[in-house]
Short mmCIF file of C-alpha atoms and ligand atoms in Angstrom, two decimals:
data_model
loop_
_atom_site.label_atom_id
_atom_site.label_comp_id
_atom_site.label_asym_id
_atom_site.label_seq_id
_atom_site.Cartn_x
_atom_site.Cartn_y
_atom_site.Cartn_z
CA UNK A 1 82.79 -73.81 21.50
CA UNK A 2 80.73 -71.28 23.46
CA UNK A 3 78.52 -69.12 21.34
CA UNK A 4 79.25 -65.38 21.23
CA UNK A 5 76.62 -63.34 23.04
CA UNK A 6 75.00 -61.46 20.12
CA UNK A 7 72.36 -60.42 22.65
CA UNK A 8 74.46 -58.21 24.98
CA UNK A 9 72.34 -56.35 27.42
CA UNK A 10 69.00 -54.74 28.41
CA UNK A 11 69.07 -51.05 27.71
CA UNK A 12 66.76 -48.18 28.86
CA UNK A 13 64.80 -46.68 25.95
CA UNK A 14 64.95 -43.27 27.65
CA UNK A 15 68.41 -42.78 29.11
CA UNK A 16 70.38 -45.57 27.45
CA UNK A 17 71.70 -47.04 30.70
CA UNK A 18 72.75 -50.73 30.34
CA UNK A 19 71.34 -53.47 32.52
CA UNK A 20 72.10 -57.12 32.96
CA UNK A 21 69.93 -59.67 31.08
CA UNK A 22 67.68 -60.52 33.98
CA UNK A 23 63.90 -60.60 34.61
CA UNK A 24 63.66 -56.79 34.92
CA UNK A 25 61.77 -54.41 32.69
CA UNK A 26 61.97 -50.82 34.04
CA UNK A 27 64.79 -48.46 34.43
CA UNK A 28 65.53 -47.55 38.11
CA UNK A 29 66.39 -43.93 37.23
CA UNK A 30 63.62 -42.79 34.98
CA UNK A 31 61.17 -45.66 34.86
CA UNK A 32 61.82 -45.99 31.06
CA UNK A 33 61.10 -49.41 29.57
CA UNK A 34 64.07 -51.74 29.05
CA UNK A 35 64.76 -53.20 25.64
CA UNK A 36 67.08 -55.86 24.30
CA UNK A 37 70.38 -54.54 22.90
CA UNK A 38 72.65 -56.44 20.50
CA UNK A 39 76.20 -56.56 19.15
CA UNK A 40 75.14 -55.66 15.61
CA UNK A 41 78.77 -55.73 14.42
CA UNK A 42 79.18 -59.34 15.44
CA UNK A 43 75.77 -60.28 14.04
CA UNK A 44 76.60 -58.50 10.74
CA UNK A 45 79.51 -60.89 10.27
CA UNK A 46 77.45 -64.10 10.44
CA UNK A 47 73.92 -63.29 9.44
CA UNK A 48 73.60 -63.18 5.69
CA UNK A 49 70.56 -63.80 3.45
CA UNK A 50 72.08 -67.11 2.49
CA UNK A 51 72.53 -68.27 6.01
CA UNK A 52 69.00 -67.32 6.92
CA UNK A 53 67.49 -68.95 3.83
CA UNK A 54 69.28 -72.21 4.66
CA UNK A 55 67.52 -72.55 7.97
CA UNK A 56 64.19 -74.17 8.86
CA UNK A 57 61.07 -72.14 8.11
CA UNK A 58 60.34 -70.77 11.61
CA UNK A 59 60.77 -67.48 13.30
CA UNK A 60 64.05 -68.75 14.72
CA UNK A 61 65.83 -68.41 11.44
CA UNK A 62 66.61 -64.79 12.68
CA UNK A 63 67.84 -66.06 16.00
CA UNK A 64 70.86 -63.88 16.36
CA UNK A 65 68.40 -60.98 16.52
CA UNK A 66 66.45 -62.50 19.39
CA UNK A 67 67.13 -62.06 23.06
CA UNK A 68 68.19 -65.54 24.21
CA UNK A 69 71.62 -66.99 24.89
CA UNK A 70 71.45 -70.60 23.72
CA UNK A 71 69.07 -72.50 21.38
CA UNK A 72 65.35 -71.85 21.58
CA UNK A 73 63.72 -74.43 23.87
CA UNK A 74 60.13 -73.34 23.52
CA UNK A 75 58.16 -72.86 20.26
CA UNK A 76 60.90 -73.92 17.85
CA UNK A 77 58.22 -74.35 15.11
CA UNK A 78 56.64 -70.93 15.55
CA UNK A 79 56.34 -68.34 12.76
CA UNK A 80 57.17 -68.25 9.03
CA UNK A 81 53.41 -67.83 8.38
CA UNK A 82 52.22 -67.16 4.75
CA UNK A 83 52.54 -63.79 3.03
CA UNK A 84 50.04 -63.77 0.31
CA UNK A 85 49.39 -61.46 -2.57
CA UNK A 86 45.79 -60.39 -1.99
CA UNK A 87 44.57 -59.64 -5.61
CA UNK A 88 40.87 -59.95 -4.94
CA UNK A 89 40.98 -57.78 -1.88
CA UNK A 90 43.18 -55.28 -3.70
CA UNK A 91 40.52 -54.98 -6.44
CA UNK A 92 37.79 -54.38 -3.91
CA UNK A 93 39.86 -51.71 -2.09
CA UNK A 94 41.02 -50.19 -5.33
CA UNK A 95 44.72 -50.58 -4.76
CA UNK A 96 47.50 -52.05 -6.96
CA UNK A 97 49.77 -54.11 -4.81
CA UNK A 98 48.37 -55.60 -1.58
CA UNK A 99 49.69 -58.34 0.74
CA UNK A 100 48.29 -60.10 3.78
CA UNK A 101 50.77 -61.38 6.50
CA UNK A 102 48.55 -64.22 7.70
CA UNK A 103 49.24 -64.88 11.38
CA UNK A 104 45.77 -66.46 11.75
CA UNK A 105 47.66 -69.69 11.12
CA UNK A 106 50.59 -69.28 13.46
CA UNK A 107 51.66 -72.38 15.36
CA UNK A 108 50.25 -73.52 17.83
CA UNK A 109 47.59 -71.17 18.93
CA UNK A 110 46.56 -69.28 15.79
CA UNK A 111 47.73 -65.76 16.63
CA UNK A 112 50.87 -63.68 16.45
CA UNK A 113 51.21 -64.05 20.22
CA UNK A 114 52.97 -67.41 19.58
CA UNK A 115 55.98 -65.40 18.42
CA UNK A 116 56.33 -63.31 21.62
CA UNK A 117 55.64 -66.29 23.97
CA UNK A 118 58.19 -68.54 22.24
CA UNK A 119 60.89 -66.01 23.01
CA UNK A 120 59.61 -65.14 26.53
CA UNK A 121 59.35 -68.81 27.60
CA UNK A 122 62.70 -69.76 26.05
CA UNK A 123 64.26 -66.91 28.03
CA UNK A 124 62.25 -67.90 31.15
CA UNK A 125 63.80 -71.28 31.04
CA UNK A 126 67.27 -69.83 30.65
CA UNK A 127 66.64 -67.69 33.69
CA UNK A 128 65.50 -70.73 35.75
CA UNK A 129 61.75 -69.94 36.09
CA UNK A 130 59.53 -73.01 36.54
CA UNK A 131 56.20 -71.08 36.75
CA UNK A 132 55.22 -68.64 34.10
CA UNK A 133 52.12 -66.28 33.88
CA UNK A 134 50.60 -63.43 31.96
CA UNK A 135 47.99 -60.75 31.95
CA UNK A 136 46.05 -61.13 28.74
CA UNK A 137 43.11 -60.03 26.53
CA UNK A 138 42.94 -63.62 25.33
CA UNK A 139 45.43 -64.62 22.73
CA UNK A 140 48.45 -64.25 24.94
CA UNK A 141 46.76 -66.45 27.59
CA UNK A 142 46.11 -69.18 24.93
CA UNK A 143 49.77 -69.06 23.75
CA UNK A 144 51.30 -69.04 27.29
CA UNK A 145 49.03 -71.98 28.22
CA UNK A 146 49.78 -74.07 25.19
CA UNK A 147 53.57 -73.42 25.05
CA UNK A 148 53.96 -73.77 28.76
CA UNK A 149 52.17 -77.18 28.54
CA UNK A 150 54.48 -78.42 25.93
CA UNK A 151 57.58 -77.10 27.62
CA UNK A 152 56.65 -78.67 30.98
CA UNK A 153 56.27 -75.32 32.78
CA UNK A 154 53.55 -74.57 35.34
CA UNK A 155 51.32 -71.57 34.15
CA UNK A 156 48.74 -69.15 35.40
CA UNK A 157 46.87 -66.85 33.05
CA UNK A 158 44.94 -63.86 34.22
CA UNK A 159 42.17 -62.42 31.95
CA UNK A 160 39.19 -60.12 32.15
CA UNK A 161 36.26 -62.28 33.18
CA UNK A 162 34.09 -61.39 30.16
CA UNK A 163 36.32 -62.71 27.27
CA UNK A 164 34.98 -64.74 24.30
CA UNK A 165 34.29 -68.43 24.99
CA UNK A 166 36.78 -69.50 22.40
CA UNK A 167 39.52 -67.48 24.17
CA UNK A 168 38.71 -68.89 27.58
CA UNK A 169 38.29 -72.51 26.49
CA UNK A 170 41.43 -72.11 24.36
CA UNK A 171 43.37 -71.64 27.67
CA UNK A 172 41.51 -74.08 29.95
CA UNK A 173 42.08 -77.05 27.63
CA UNK A 174 45.81 -76.94 28.23
CA UNK A 175 45.35 -77.44 31.97
CA UNK A 176 46.70 -74.03 32.88
CA UNK A 177 45.16 -72.15 35.90
CA UNK A 178 42.83 -69.59 34.27
CA UNK A 179 41.91 -66.73 36.55
CA UNK A 180 39.05 -64.43 35.43
CA UNK A 181 39.22 -61.02 36.96
CA UNK A 182 36.07 -58.89 37.38
CA UNK A 183 37.45 -55.80 35.79
CA UNK A 184 38.99 -54.41 32.60
CA UNK A 185 42.43 -55.43 31.25
CA UNK A 186 44.28 -52.55 32.88
CA UNK A 187 43.14 -53.74 36.29
CA UNK A 188 44.21 -57.29 35.44
CA UNK A 189 47.59 -55.92 34.47
CA UNK A 190 48.02 -53.91 37.61
CA UNK A 191 47.29 -56.88 39.71
CA UNK A 192 49.72 -58.90 37.70
CA UNK A 193 52.49 -56.38 38.56
CA UNK A 194 51.80 -56.89 42.24
CA UNK A 195 51.81 -60.70 41.87
CA UNK A 196 55.02 -60.71 39.82
CA UNK A 197 56.81 -58.84 42.62
CA UNK A 198 55.44 -61.11 45.35
CA UNK A 199 55.48 -64.64 43.95
CA UNK A 200 58.63 -64.62 41.79
CA UNK A 201 56.91 -66.04 38.65
CA UNK A 202 57.99 -65.21 35.14
CA UNK A 203 55.26 -62.97 33.82
CA UNK A 204 55.86 -62.85 30.09
CA UNK A 205 54.43 -59.34 29.70
CA UNK A 206 55.54 -57.93 33.01
CA UNK A 207 59.04 -58.87 34.27
CA UNK A 208 59.84 -60.72 31.03
CA UNK A 209 58.47 -57.99 28.76
CA UNK A 210 61.75 -56.98 27.14
CA UNK A 211 62.18 -60.49 25.84
CA UNK A 212 58.49 -61.00 24.99
CA UNK A 213 58.39 -57.85 23.00
CA UNK A 214 61.34 -58.68 20.77
CA UNK A 215 59.47 -61.71 19.44
CA UNK A 216 57.20 -59.37 17.48
CA UNK A 217 60.11 -58.32 15.32
CA UNK A 218 60.00 -61.73 13.51
CA UNK A 219 56.80 -60.61 11.81
CA UNK A 220 58.71 -57.74 10.22
CA UNK A 221 61.68 -59.93 9.33
CA UNK A 222 59.43 -62.48 7.60
CA UNK A 223 57.53 -59.79 5.67
CA UNK A 224 60.83 -58.46 4.21
CA UNK A 225 62.26 -61.93 3.38
CA UNK A 226 58.97 -63.09 1.79
CA UNK A 227 58.87 -59.93 -0.42
CA UNK A 228 62.28 -60.99 -1.80
CA UNK A 229 64.34 -59.09 0.76
CA UNK A 230 62.47 -55.86 0.22
CA UNK A 231 60.57 -53.66 2.63
CA UNK A 232 57.00 -52.73 1.77
CA UNK A 233 56.27 -49.13 1.23
CA UNK A 234 53.31 -49.32 3.69
CA UNK A 235 52.60 -51.60 6.60
CA UNK A 236 49.24 -51.53 8.52
CA UNK A 237 49.31 -52.86 12.05
CA UNK A 238 46.52 -53.16 14.64
CA UNK A 239 47.41 -51.90 18.09
CA UNK A 240 46.63 -52.92 21.70
CA UNK A 241 49.59 -51.84 23.76
CA UNK A 242 51.25 -50.65 20.51
CA UNK A 243 54.19 -53.01 20.99
CA UNK A 244 53.82 -55.06 17.75
CA UNK A 245 53.87 -51.82 15.67
CA UNK A 246 57.03 -50.42 17.26
CA UNK A 247 58.77 -53.83 16.88
CA UNK A 248 57.97 -54.16 13.19
CA UNK A 249 59.50 -50.75 12.80
CA UNK A 250 62.55 -51.96 14.75
CA UNK A 251 62.76 -55.01 12.55
CA UNK A 252 62.83 -53.13 9.32
CA UNK A 253 65.47 -50.78 10.81
CA UNK A 254 67.69 -53.75 11.80
CA UNK A 255 67.46 -55.35 8.43
CA UNK A 256 68.49 -52.05 6.78
CA UNK A 257 71.35 -51.56 9.23
CA UNK A 258 72.68 -55.15 8.63
CA UNK A 259 72.46 -54.66 4.86
CA UNK A 260 69.92 -57.47 4.55
CA UNK A 261 67.66 -55.12 2.62
CA UNK A 262 68.37 -51.96 0.62
CA UNK A 263 67.33 -48.76 2.43
CA UNK A 264 64.02 -47.63 1.18
CA UNK A 265 61.10 -45.27 2.22
CA UNK A 266 58.64 -47.01 4.53
CA UNK A 267 55.51 -45.90 6.47
CA UNK A 268 53.90 -47.67 9.31
CA UNK A 269 50.26 -47.10 9.99
CA UNK A 270 48.31 -47.97 13.10
CA UNK A 271 44.73 -49.34 13.55
CA UNK A 272 42.54 -49.48 16.58
CA UNK A 273 38.96 -50.17 17.53
CA UNK A 274 36.95 -46.92 18.05
CA UNK A 275 35.60 -48.16 21.40
CA UNK A 276 39.21 -48.35 22.78
CA UNK A 277 41.36 -46.06 20.70
CA UNK A 278 43.60 -44.08 22.97
CA UNK A 279 46.55 -44.15 20.54
CA UNK A 280 44.50 -43.32 17.49
CA UNK A 281 42.80 -40.44 19.39
CA UNK A 282 46.19 -39.00 20.39
CA UNK A 283 47.43 -39.20 16.79
CA UNK A 284 44.33 -37.38 15.63
CA UNK A 285 44.78 -34.67 18.30
CA UNK A 286 48.36 -34.31 17.01
CA UNK A 287 49.99 -35.16 20.35
CA UNK A 288 52.05 -37.97 21.82
CA UNK A 289 50.30 -37.77 25.11
CA UNK A 290 48.03 -40.82 25.22
CA UNK A 291 44.99 -40.32 27.35
CA UNK A 292 43.94 -43.62 28.96
CA UNK A 293 40.58 -45.03 28.07
CA UNK A 294 38.98 -45.92 31.37
CA UNK A 295 35.93 -47.87 29.89
CA UNK A 296 36.76 -49.77 26.73
CA UNK A 297 33.63 -50.58 24.89
CA UNK A 298 34.14 -52.66 21.73
CA UNK A 299 33.67 -56.17 20.33
CA UNK A 300 37.41 -56.14 19.69
CA UNK A 301 38.38 -57.56 23.10
CA UNK A 302 41.88 -58.58 21.96
CA UNK A 303 42.84 -54.89 21.40
CA UNK A 304 41.02 -53.42 24.40
CA UNK A 305 43.88 -52.05 26.39
CA UNK A 306 42.96 -48.66 27.85
CA UNK A 307 46.48 -47.70 29.03
CA UNK A 308 48.78 -48.80 26.16
CA UNK A 309 52.29 -49.36 27.47
CA UNK A 310 53.91 -48.58 24.13
CA UNK A 311 51.49 -45.97 22.88
CA UNK A 312 53.99 -43.14 23.08
CA UNK A 313 56.60 -45.14 21.14
CA UNK A 314 54.01 -46.23 18.57
CA UNK A 315 53.03 -42.74 17.85
CA UNK A 316 56.67 -41.79 17.33
CA UNK A 317 57.13 -44.73 14.91
CA UNK A 318 54.11 -43.71 12.87
CA UNK A 319 55.10 -40.02 12.86
CA UNK A 320 58.84 -40.59 12.01
CA UNK A 321 57.83 -42.82 9.04
CA UNK A 322 55.10 -40.51 7.78
CA UNK A 323 52.56 -43.07 8.74
CA UNK A 324 49.00 -42.37 9.87
CA UNK A 325 46.42 -43.93 12.23
CA UNK A 326 42.73 -44.86 11.97
CA UNK A 327 40.04 -46.47 14.07
CA UNK A 328 37.05 -48.61 13.18
CA UNK A 329 33.60 -48.93 14.76
CA UNK A 330 32.20 -52.32 15.59
CA UNK A 331 30.00 -52.52 12.40
CA UNK A 332 33.08 -51.51 10.38
CA UNK A 333 35.15 -54.24 12.08
CA UNK A 334 32.43 -56.83 11.12
CA UNK A 335 32.48 -55.51 7.58
CA UNK A 336 36.33 -55.92 7.60
CA UNK A 337 36.18 -59.53 8.81
CA UNK A 338 33.54 -60.40 6.04
CA UNK A 339 35.42 -58.57 3.34
CA UNK A 340 38.67 -60.38 4.08
CA UNK A 341 36.92 -63.78 4.27
CA UNK A 342 34.87 -63.27 1.06
CA UNK A 343 37.82 -62.06 -1.04
CA UNK A 344 40.81 -64.00 0.26
CA UNK A 345 39.31 -66.93 2.18
CA UNK A 346 40.97 -65.91 5.42
CA UNK A 347 38.75 -65.99 8.61
CA UNK A 348 40.35 -63.45 10.98
CA UNK A 349 39.41 -62.48 14.45
CA UNK A 350 38.09 -59.01 15.35
CA UNK A 351 41.58 -57.57 15.37
CA UNK A 352 41.98 -58.51 11.73
CA UNK A 353 38.66 -56.84 10.99
CA UNK A 354 40.21 -53.69 12.58
CA UNK A 355 43.22 -53.84 10.31
CA UNK A 356 41.12 -54.34 7.07
CA UNK A 357 38.49 -51.76 8.09
CA UNK A 358 41.09 -49.07 8.93
CA UNK A 359 43.12 -49.74 5.83
CA UNK A 360 39.92 -49.21 3.82
CA UNK A 361 39.34 -45.88 5.50
CA UNK A 362 43.04 -44.79 5.02
CA UNK A 363 42.78 -45.71 1.26
CA UNK A 364 39.51 -43.72 0.93
CA UNK A 365 41.03 -40.75 2.65
CA UNK A 366 44.16 -40.86 0.47
CA UNK A 367 46.49 -41.54 3.39
CA UNK A 368 47.32 -44.97 1.90
CA UNK A 369 48.19 -44.28 -1.76
CA UNK A 370 46.55 -46.66 -4.23
CA UNK A 371 49.62 -47.30 -6.38
CA UNK A 372 52.20 -48.29 -3.68
CA UNK A 373 52.91 -51.60 -2.03
CA UNK A 374 50.83 -52.24 1.17
CA UNK A 375 51.04 -55.08 3.66
CA UNK A 376 48.19 -55.73 6.16
CA UNK A 377 49.18 -57.58 9.31
CA UNK A 378 46.31 -60.05 10.22
CA UNK A 379 47.11 -61.25 13.71
CA UNK A 380 44.57 -63.84 14.91
CA UNK A 381 42.05 -66.45 13.90
CA UNK A 382 38.28 -65.87 13.69
CA UNK A 383 37.29 -69.17 15.18
CA UNK A 384 38.22 -67.78 18.63
CA UNK A 385 35.90 -64.70 18.37
CA UNK A 386 32.75 -66.22 16.90
CA UNK A 387 30.39 -64.22 19.12
CA UNK A 388 31.39 -61.06 17.25
CA UNK A 389 29.78 -62.19 13.98
CA UNK A 390 27.29 -64.94 14.85
CA UNK A 391 24.07 -63.97 13.03
CA UNK A 392 25.86 -61.37 10.97
CA UNK A 393 26.88 -63.56 8.00
CA UNK A 394 23.47 -64.97 6.99
CA UNK A 395 22.09 -68.40 7.93
CA UNK A 396 22.37 -71.83 6.24
CA UNK A 397 19.46 -72.81 3.90
CA UNK A 398 17.59 -75.75 5.47
CA UNK A 399 15.98 -78.40 3.25
CA UNK A 400 15.07 -82.10 3.59
CA UNK A 401 17.28 -84.67 1.90
CA UNK A 402 15.37 -84.44 -1.38
CA UNK A 403 16.62 -83.54 -4.83
CA UNK A 404 13.31 -81.71 -5.55
CA UNK A 405 13.78 -79.37 -2.65
CA UNK A 406 17.37 -78.78 -3.69
CA UNK A 407 16.28 -77.96 -7.23
CA UNK A 408 13.71 -75.59 -5.91
CA UNK A 409 16.35 -73.85 -3.72
CA UNK A 410 18.80 -73.50 -6.59
CA UNK A 411 16.24 -72.23 -9.04
CA UNK A 412 15.56 -69.25 -6.86
CA UNK A 413 19.18 -68.29 -6.80
CA UNK A 414 20.18 -65.55 -9.25
CA UNK A 415 23.09 -66.63 -11.44
CA UNK A 416 25.15 -63.56 -10.47
CA UNK A 417 25.08 -64.73 -6.80
CA UNK A 418 26.97 -67.76 -7.51
CA UNK A 419 30.79 -67.95 -7.08
CA UNK A 420 32.86 -66.80 -10.08
C1 PLP B 501 47.90 -58.74 21.30
C2 PLP B 501 47.33 -58.61 19.92
C3 PLP B 501 47.64 -57.56 19.09
C4 PLP B 501 48.46 -56.32 19.35
O1 PLP B 501 49.21 -56.33 20.43
P1 PLP B 501 50.17 -55.17 20.99
O2 PLP B 501 49.99 -55.07 22.48
O3 PLP B 501 49.81 -53.85 20.23
O4 PLP B 501 51.52 -55.58 20.62
C5 PLP B 501 47.14 -57.53 17.75
N1 PLP B 501 46.30 -58.53 17.39
C6 PLP B 501 45.95 -59.60 18.19
C7 PLP B 501 44.98 -60.62 17.68
C8 PLP B 501 46.46 -59.67 19.48
O5 PLP B 501 46.06 -60.65 20.27
ZN1 ZN B 502 66.57 -44.97 32.03
#
């Protein structure tokens, strides 16, 4: 029996015009971004909590709400990362109910980008692409390279030439073609738009962007399910293009609409690195006009997008939900990485440091209330951005293999410094 098309069309976010489900991403009439549209009535008839819970623990348990026609063919194991109750971090931040959505352990490349790539490449195969590509600040490149390798697709990843070693090597190892561009991400992205038109490749975040973007919703679906089918009162999300934030908002809305969670008040808060904070700056100016940042200057390379494609929509998602936005300096980001590691045993990359540092500032300023539930979205693993904290977490104590030297070392340690 042929499956019903729950995913019905692409649709312009601005004028609502419908488009066929092809490798296109911009409305011809107003240049608005195209987004996946669904037959929610049909989905509502099949997608119950019980059905979802009976499925394997991956992001594909919400498959009716993802923009592919058949079964997923790439990344079937991606997602369903842990949501942990962060009691020790909560105590340090002075809040009552805090959770970490831990996408540092997403399969297979240790960032939330595996979610978007799994959808984009599954759709790319349905559309007949044999070569896929991306413009990336690092994590997307890693995920495209790995998932394309396991799917037998040819891949090209284009990145700013000055990325961290871990991100560069984490693409090269899969045998993908890695092209470093002398320039900032915005220039890489502009070049990719030209290449996509000329070479007919599937660019996951250019001509396949409507499919790619929907993958981010699964982070929101999982948070709600893992909280026992409840939405958190507050969600804090770090932003590069702003896409993840808008899609978590969309996910919560879809769950409410389908009756999978009870309607409840939610606020979505954004986090950026001060050295590239065009969305946060616009929020602080009280406008939705995002001024591009021509010269990003921050250790948080994964979030360094000067012209954020979804900035406008992210601002509206924050505003509509009564959320707020903050940005964190490089030293604050390092502090955030260390705080998360020391309290919860989670080693996040710089973007995770941004989320923790901005949440801390929002709590201190009263914009995140201390007595309401808060989820922090931690989106990538720290082993990929070691440069950011090398030399900033102390050094190992060096001794000879001698018990006497060990005794002397430990004798100098104050008892309060030892682990509880
Ligand atoms: C890409 C990325 C984000 C955010 O991306 P958006 O463009 O805002 O969707 C957040 N964290 C990490 C680690 C990323 O790689
Ligand atoms: Zn339009």
